[in-house]
JSON list of C-alpha atoms in Angstrom, two decimals:
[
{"chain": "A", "resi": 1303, "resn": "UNK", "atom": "CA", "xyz": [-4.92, -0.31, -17.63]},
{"chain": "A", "resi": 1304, "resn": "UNK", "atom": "CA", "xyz": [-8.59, -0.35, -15.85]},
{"chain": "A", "resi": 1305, "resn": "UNK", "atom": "CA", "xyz": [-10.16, 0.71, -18.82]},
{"chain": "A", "resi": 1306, "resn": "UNK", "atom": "CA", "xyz": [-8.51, -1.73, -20.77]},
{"chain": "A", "resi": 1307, "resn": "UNK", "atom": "CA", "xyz": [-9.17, -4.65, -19.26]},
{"chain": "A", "resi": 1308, "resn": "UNK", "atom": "CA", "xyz": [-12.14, -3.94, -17.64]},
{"chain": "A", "resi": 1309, "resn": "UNK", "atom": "CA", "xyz": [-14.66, -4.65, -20.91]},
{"chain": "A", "resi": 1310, "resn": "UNK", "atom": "CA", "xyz": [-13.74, -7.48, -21.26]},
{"chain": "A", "resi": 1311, "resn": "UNK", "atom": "CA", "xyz": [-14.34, -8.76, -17.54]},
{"chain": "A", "resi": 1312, "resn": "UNK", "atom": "CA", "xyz": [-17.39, -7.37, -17.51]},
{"chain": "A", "resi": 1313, "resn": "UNK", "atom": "CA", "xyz": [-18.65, -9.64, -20.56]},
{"chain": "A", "resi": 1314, "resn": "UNK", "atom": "CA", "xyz": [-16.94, -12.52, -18.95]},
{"chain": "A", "resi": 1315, "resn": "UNK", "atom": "CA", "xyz": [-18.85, -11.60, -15.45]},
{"chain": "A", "resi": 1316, "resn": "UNK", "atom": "CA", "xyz": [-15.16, -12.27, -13.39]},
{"chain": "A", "resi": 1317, "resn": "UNK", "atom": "CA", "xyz": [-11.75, -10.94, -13.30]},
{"chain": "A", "resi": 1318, "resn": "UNK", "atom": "CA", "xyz": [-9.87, -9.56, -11.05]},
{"chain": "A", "resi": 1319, "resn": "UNK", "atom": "CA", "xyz": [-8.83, -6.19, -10.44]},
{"chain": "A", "resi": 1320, "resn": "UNK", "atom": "CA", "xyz": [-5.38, -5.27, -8.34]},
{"chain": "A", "resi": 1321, "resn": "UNK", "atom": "CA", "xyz": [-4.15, -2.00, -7.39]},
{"chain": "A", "resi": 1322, "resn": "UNK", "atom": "CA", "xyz": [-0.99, -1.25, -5.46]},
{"chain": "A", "resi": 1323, "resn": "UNK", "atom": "CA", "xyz": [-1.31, 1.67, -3.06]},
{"chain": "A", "resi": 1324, "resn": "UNK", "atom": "CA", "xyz": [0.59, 1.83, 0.34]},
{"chain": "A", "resi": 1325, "resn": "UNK", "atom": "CA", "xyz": [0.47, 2.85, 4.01]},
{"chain": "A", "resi": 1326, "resn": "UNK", "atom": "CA", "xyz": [1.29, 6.09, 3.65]},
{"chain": "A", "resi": 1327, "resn": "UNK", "atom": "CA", "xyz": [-2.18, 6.70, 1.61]},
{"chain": "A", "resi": 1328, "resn": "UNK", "atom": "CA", "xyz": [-3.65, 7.28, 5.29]},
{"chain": "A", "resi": 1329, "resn": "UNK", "atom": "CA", "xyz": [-1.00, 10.37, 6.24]},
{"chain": "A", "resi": 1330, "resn": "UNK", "atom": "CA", "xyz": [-0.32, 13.41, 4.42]},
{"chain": "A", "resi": 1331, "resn": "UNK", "atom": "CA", "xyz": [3.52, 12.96, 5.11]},
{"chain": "A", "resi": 1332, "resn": "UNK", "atom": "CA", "xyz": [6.40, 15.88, 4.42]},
{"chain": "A", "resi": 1333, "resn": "UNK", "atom": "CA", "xyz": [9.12, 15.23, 1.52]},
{"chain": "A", "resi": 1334, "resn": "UNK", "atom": "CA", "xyz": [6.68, 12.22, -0.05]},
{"chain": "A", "resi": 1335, "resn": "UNK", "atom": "CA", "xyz": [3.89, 14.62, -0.45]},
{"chain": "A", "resi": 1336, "resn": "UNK", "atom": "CA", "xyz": [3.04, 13.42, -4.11]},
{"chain": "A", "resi": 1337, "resn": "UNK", "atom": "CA", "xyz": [3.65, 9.80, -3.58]},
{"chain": "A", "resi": 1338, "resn": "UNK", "atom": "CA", "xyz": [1.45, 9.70, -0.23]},
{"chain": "A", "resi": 1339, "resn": "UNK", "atom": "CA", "xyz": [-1.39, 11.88, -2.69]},
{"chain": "A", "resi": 1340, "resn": "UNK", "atom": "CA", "xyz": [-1.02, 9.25, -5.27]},
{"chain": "A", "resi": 1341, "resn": "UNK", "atom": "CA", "xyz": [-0.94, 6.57, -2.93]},
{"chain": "A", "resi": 1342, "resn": "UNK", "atom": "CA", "xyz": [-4.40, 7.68, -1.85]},
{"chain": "A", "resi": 1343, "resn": "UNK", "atom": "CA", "xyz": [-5.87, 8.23, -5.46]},
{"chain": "A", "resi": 1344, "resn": "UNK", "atom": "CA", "xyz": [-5.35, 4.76, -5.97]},
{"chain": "A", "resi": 1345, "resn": "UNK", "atom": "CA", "xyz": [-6.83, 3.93, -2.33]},
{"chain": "A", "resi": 1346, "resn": "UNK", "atom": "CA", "xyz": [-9.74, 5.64, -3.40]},
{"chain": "A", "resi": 1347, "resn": "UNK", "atom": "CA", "xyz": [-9.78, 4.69, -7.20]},
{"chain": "A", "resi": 1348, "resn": "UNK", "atom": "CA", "xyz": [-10.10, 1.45, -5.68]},
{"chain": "A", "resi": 1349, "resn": "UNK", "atom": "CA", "xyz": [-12.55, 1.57, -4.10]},
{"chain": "A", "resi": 1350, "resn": "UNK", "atom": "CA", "xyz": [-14.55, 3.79, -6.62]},
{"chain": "A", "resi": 1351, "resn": "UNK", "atom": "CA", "xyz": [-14.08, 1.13, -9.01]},
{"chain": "A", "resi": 1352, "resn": "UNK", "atom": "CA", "xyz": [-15.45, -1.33, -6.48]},
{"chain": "A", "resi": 1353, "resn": "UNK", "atom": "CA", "xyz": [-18.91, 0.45, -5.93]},
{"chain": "A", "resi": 1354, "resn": "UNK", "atom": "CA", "xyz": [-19.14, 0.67, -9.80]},
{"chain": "A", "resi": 1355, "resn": "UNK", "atom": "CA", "xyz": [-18.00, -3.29, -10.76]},
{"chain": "A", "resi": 1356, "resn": "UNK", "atom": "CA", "xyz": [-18.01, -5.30, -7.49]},
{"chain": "A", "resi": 1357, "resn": "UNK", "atom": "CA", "xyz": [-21.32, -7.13, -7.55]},
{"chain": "A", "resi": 1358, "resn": "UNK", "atom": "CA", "xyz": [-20.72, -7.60, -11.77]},
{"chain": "A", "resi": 1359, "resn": "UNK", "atom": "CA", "xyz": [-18.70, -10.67, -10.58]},
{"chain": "A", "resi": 1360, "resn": "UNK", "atom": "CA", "xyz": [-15.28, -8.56, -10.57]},
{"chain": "A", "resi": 1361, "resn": "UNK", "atom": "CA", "xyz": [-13.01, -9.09, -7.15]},
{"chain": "A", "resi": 1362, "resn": "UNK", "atom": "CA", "xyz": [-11.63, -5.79, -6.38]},
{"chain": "A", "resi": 1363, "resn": "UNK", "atom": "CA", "xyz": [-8.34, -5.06, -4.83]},
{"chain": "A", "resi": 1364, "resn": "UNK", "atom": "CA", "xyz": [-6.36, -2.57, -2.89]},
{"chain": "A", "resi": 1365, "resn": "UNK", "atom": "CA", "xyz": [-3.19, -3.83, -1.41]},
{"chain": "A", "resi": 1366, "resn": "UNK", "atom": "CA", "xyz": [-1.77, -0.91, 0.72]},
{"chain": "A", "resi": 1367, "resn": "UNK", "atom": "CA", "xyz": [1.69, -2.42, 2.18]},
{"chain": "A", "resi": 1368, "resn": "UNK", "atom": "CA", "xyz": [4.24, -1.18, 4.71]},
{"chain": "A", "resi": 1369, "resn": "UNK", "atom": "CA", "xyz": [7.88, -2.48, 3.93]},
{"chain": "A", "resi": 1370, "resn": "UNK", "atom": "CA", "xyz": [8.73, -4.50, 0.88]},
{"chain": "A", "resi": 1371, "resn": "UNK", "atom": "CA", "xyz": [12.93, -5.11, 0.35]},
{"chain": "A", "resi": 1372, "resn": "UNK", "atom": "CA", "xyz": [12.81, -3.94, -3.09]},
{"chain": "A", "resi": 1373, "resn": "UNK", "atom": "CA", "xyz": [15.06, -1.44, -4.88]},
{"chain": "A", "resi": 1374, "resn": "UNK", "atom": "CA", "xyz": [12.65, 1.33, -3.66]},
{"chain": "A", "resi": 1375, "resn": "UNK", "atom": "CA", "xyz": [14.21, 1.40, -0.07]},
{"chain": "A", "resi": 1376, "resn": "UNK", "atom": "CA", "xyz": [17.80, 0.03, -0.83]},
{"chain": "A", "resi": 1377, "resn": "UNK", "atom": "CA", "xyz": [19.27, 2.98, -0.47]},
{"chain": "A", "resi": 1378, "resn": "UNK", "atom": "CA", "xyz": [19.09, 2.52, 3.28]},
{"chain": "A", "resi": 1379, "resn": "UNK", "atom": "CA", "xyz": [20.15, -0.92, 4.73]},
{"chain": "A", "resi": 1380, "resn": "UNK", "atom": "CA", "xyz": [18.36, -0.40, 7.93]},
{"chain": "A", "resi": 1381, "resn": "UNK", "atom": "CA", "xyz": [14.78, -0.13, 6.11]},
{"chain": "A", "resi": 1382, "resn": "UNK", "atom": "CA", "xyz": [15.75, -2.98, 3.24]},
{"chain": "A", "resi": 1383, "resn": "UNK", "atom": "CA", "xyz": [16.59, -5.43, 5.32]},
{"chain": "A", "resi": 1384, "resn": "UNK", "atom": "CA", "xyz": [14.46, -8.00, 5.35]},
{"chain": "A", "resi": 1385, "resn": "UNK", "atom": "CA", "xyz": [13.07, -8.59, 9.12]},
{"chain": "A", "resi": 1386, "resn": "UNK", "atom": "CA", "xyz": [9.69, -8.64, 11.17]},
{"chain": "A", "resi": 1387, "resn": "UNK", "atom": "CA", "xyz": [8.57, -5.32, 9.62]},
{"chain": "A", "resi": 1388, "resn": "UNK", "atom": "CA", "xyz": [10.31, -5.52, 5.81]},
{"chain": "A", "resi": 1389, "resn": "UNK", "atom": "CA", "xyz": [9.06, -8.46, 4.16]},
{"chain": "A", "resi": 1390, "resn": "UNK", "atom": "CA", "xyz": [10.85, -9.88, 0.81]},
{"chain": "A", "resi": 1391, "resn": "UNK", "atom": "CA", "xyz": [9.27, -9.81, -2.26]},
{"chain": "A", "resi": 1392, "resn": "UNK", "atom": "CA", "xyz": [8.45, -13.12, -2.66]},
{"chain": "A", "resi": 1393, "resn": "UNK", "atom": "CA", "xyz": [7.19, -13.41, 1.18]},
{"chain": "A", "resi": 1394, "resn": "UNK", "atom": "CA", "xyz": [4.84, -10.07, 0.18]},
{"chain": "A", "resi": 1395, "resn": "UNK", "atom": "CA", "xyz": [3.63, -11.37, -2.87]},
{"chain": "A", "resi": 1396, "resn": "UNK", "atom": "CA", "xyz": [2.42, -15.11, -1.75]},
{"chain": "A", "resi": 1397, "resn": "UNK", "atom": "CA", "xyz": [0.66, -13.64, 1.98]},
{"chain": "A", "resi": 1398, "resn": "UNK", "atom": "CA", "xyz": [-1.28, -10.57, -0.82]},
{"chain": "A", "resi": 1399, "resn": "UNK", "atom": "CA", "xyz": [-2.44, -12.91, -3.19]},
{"chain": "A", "resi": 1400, "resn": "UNK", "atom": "CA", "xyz": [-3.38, -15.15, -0.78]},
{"chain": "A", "resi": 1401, "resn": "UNK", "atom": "CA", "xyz": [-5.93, -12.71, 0.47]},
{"chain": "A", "resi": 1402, "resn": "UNK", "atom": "CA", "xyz": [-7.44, -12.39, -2.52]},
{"chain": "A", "resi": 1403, "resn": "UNK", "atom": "CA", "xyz": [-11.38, -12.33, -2.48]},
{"chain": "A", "resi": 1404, "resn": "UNK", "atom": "CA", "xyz": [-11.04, -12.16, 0.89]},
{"chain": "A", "resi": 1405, "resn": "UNK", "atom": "CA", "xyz": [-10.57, -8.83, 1.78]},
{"chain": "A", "resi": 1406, "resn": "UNK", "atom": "CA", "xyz": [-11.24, -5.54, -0.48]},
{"chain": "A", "resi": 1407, "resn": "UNK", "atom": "CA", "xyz": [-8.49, -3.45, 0.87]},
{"chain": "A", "resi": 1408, "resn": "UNK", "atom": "CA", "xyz": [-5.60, -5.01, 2.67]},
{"chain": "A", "resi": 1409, "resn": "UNK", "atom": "CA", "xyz": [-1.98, -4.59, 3.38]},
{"chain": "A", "resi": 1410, "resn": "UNK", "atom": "CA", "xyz": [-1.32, -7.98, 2.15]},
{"chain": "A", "resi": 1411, "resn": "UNK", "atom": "CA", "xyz": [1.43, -8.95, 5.29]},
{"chain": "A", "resi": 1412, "resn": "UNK", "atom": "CA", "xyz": [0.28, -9.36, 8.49]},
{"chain": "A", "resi": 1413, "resn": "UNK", "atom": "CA", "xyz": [3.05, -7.21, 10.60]},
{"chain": "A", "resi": 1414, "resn": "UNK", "atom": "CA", "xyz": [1.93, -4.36, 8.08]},
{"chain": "A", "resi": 1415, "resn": "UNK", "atom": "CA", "xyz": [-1.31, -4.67, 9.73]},
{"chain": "A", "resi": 1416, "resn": "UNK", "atom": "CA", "xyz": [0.08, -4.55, 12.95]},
{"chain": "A", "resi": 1417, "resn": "UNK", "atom": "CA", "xyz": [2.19, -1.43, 11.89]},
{"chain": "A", "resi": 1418, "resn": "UNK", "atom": "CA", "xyz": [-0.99, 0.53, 10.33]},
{"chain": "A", "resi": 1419, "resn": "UNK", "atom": "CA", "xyz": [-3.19, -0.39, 13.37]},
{"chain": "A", "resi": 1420, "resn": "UNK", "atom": "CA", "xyz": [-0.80, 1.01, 15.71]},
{"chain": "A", "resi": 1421, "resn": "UNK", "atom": "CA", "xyz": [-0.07, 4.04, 13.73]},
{"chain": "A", "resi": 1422, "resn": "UNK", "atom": "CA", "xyz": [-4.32, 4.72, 13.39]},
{"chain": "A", "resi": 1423, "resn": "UNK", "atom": "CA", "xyz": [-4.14, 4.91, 16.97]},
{"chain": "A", "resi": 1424, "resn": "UNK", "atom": "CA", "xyz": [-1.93, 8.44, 17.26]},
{"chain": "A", "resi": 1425, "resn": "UNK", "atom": "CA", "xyz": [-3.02, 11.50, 15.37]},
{"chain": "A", "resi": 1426, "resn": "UNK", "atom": "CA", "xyz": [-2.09, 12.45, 12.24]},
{"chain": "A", "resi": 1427, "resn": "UNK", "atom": "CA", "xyz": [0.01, 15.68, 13.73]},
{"chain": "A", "resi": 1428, "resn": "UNK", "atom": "CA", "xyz": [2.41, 13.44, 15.98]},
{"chain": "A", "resi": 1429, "resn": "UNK", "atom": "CA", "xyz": [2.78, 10.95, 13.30]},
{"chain": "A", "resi": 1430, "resn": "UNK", "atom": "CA", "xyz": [4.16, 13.90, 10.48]},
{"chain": "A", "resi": 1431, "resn": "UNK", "atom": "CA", "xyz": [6.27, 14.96, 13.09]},
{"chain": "A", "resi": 1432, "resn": "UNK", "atom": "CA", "xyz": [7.67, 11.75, 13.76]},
{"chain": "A", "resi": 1433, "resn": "UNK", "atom": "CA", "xyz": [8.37, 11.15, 9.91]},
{"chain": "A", "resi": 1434, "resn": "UNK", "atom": "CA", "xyz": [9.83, 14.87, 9.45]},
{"chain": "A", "resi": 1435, "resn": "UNK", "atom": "CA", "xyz": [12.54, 14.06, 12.20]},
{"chain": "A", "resi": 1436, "resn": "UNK", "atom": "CA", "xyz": [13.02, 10.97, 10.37]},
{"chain": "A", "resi": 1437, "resn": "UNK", "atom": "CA", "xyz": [13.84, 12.50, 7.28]},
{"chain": "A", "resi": 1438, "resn": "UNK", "atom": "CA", "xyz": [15.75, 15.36, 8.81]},
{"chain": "A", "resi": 1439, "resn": "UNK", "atom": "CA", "xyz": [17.98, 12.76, 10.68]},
{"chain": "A", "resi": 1440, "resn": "UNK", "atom": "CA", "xyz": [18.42, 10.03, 7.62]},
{"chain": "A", "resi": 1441, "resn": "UNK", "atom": "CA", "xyz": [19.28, 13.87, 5.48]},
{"chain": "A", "resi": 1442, "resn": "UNK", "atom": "CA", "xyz": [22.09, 14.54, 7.90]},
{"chain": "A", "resi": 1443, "resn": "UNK", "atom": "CA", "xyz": [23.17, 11.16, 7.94]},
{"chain": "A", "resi": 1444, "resn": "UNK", "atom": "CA", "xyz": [23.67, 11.04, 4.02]},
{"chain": "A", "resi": 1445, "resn": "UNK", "atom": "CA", "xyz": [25.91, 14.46, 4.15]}
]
């Protein structure tokens, strides 16, 4: 979609450029092991694509959210909720784009920033191990 869209900016000398990553781009996390590693491509895509474009009048993006009540996590009513950690779409979507040209990588809803600054403060080790109980726990619930 870059590609596409990106000529055309650049003749223009502004656009905008938005990429959707999440949280879990920071941690290398058991049972999401390929969405965390494509989480961080995109992370890092980002901000590739930012050192290449940025000062050619492009605002680059990378909105790396926490909990969204989407289809994603409905599976489990606990985590889809909406509350003061799970934001609805439409609650996400207005505090992200709001922070456009503000900030080149953001989480786009400030209690996800509280959540990823707290979890940045324990090591990488404890927080896998807190996730893989997780997951073992929610497994044995579903059975």
């Amino acid at each position: 979609m870059t590609k596409l869209v990106l000529p055309g900016m650049l003749e223009r000398k502004k656009g905008a450029i938005i990429n959707i990553s999440s949280e879990v781009a920071y941690f290398s996390l058991p049972y999401l092991q390929l969405y965390s590693a494509t989480k961080s491509f995109v992370s890092s895509f980002t901000r590739a694509i930012d050192t290449e474009y940025g000062s050619s009048g492009i605002t680059v993006q990378c909105i790396e959210p926490a909990g969204v009540s989407t289809n994603l996590n409905a599976f489990d009513e606990r985590i889809h909720r909406p509350g003061f950690f799970t934001a609805t779409p439409d609650h996400f979507a207005t505090s992200a784009v709001a922070t456009l040209g503000y900030a080149k990588s953001t989480t786009g809803y400030w209690t996800h920033g509280l959540q990823l600054s707290f979890l940045q403060l324990f090591p990488e080790w404890f927080i896998v191990m807190c996730f893989r109980y997780m997951v073992e726990f929610n497994q044995k619930k579903l059975k």
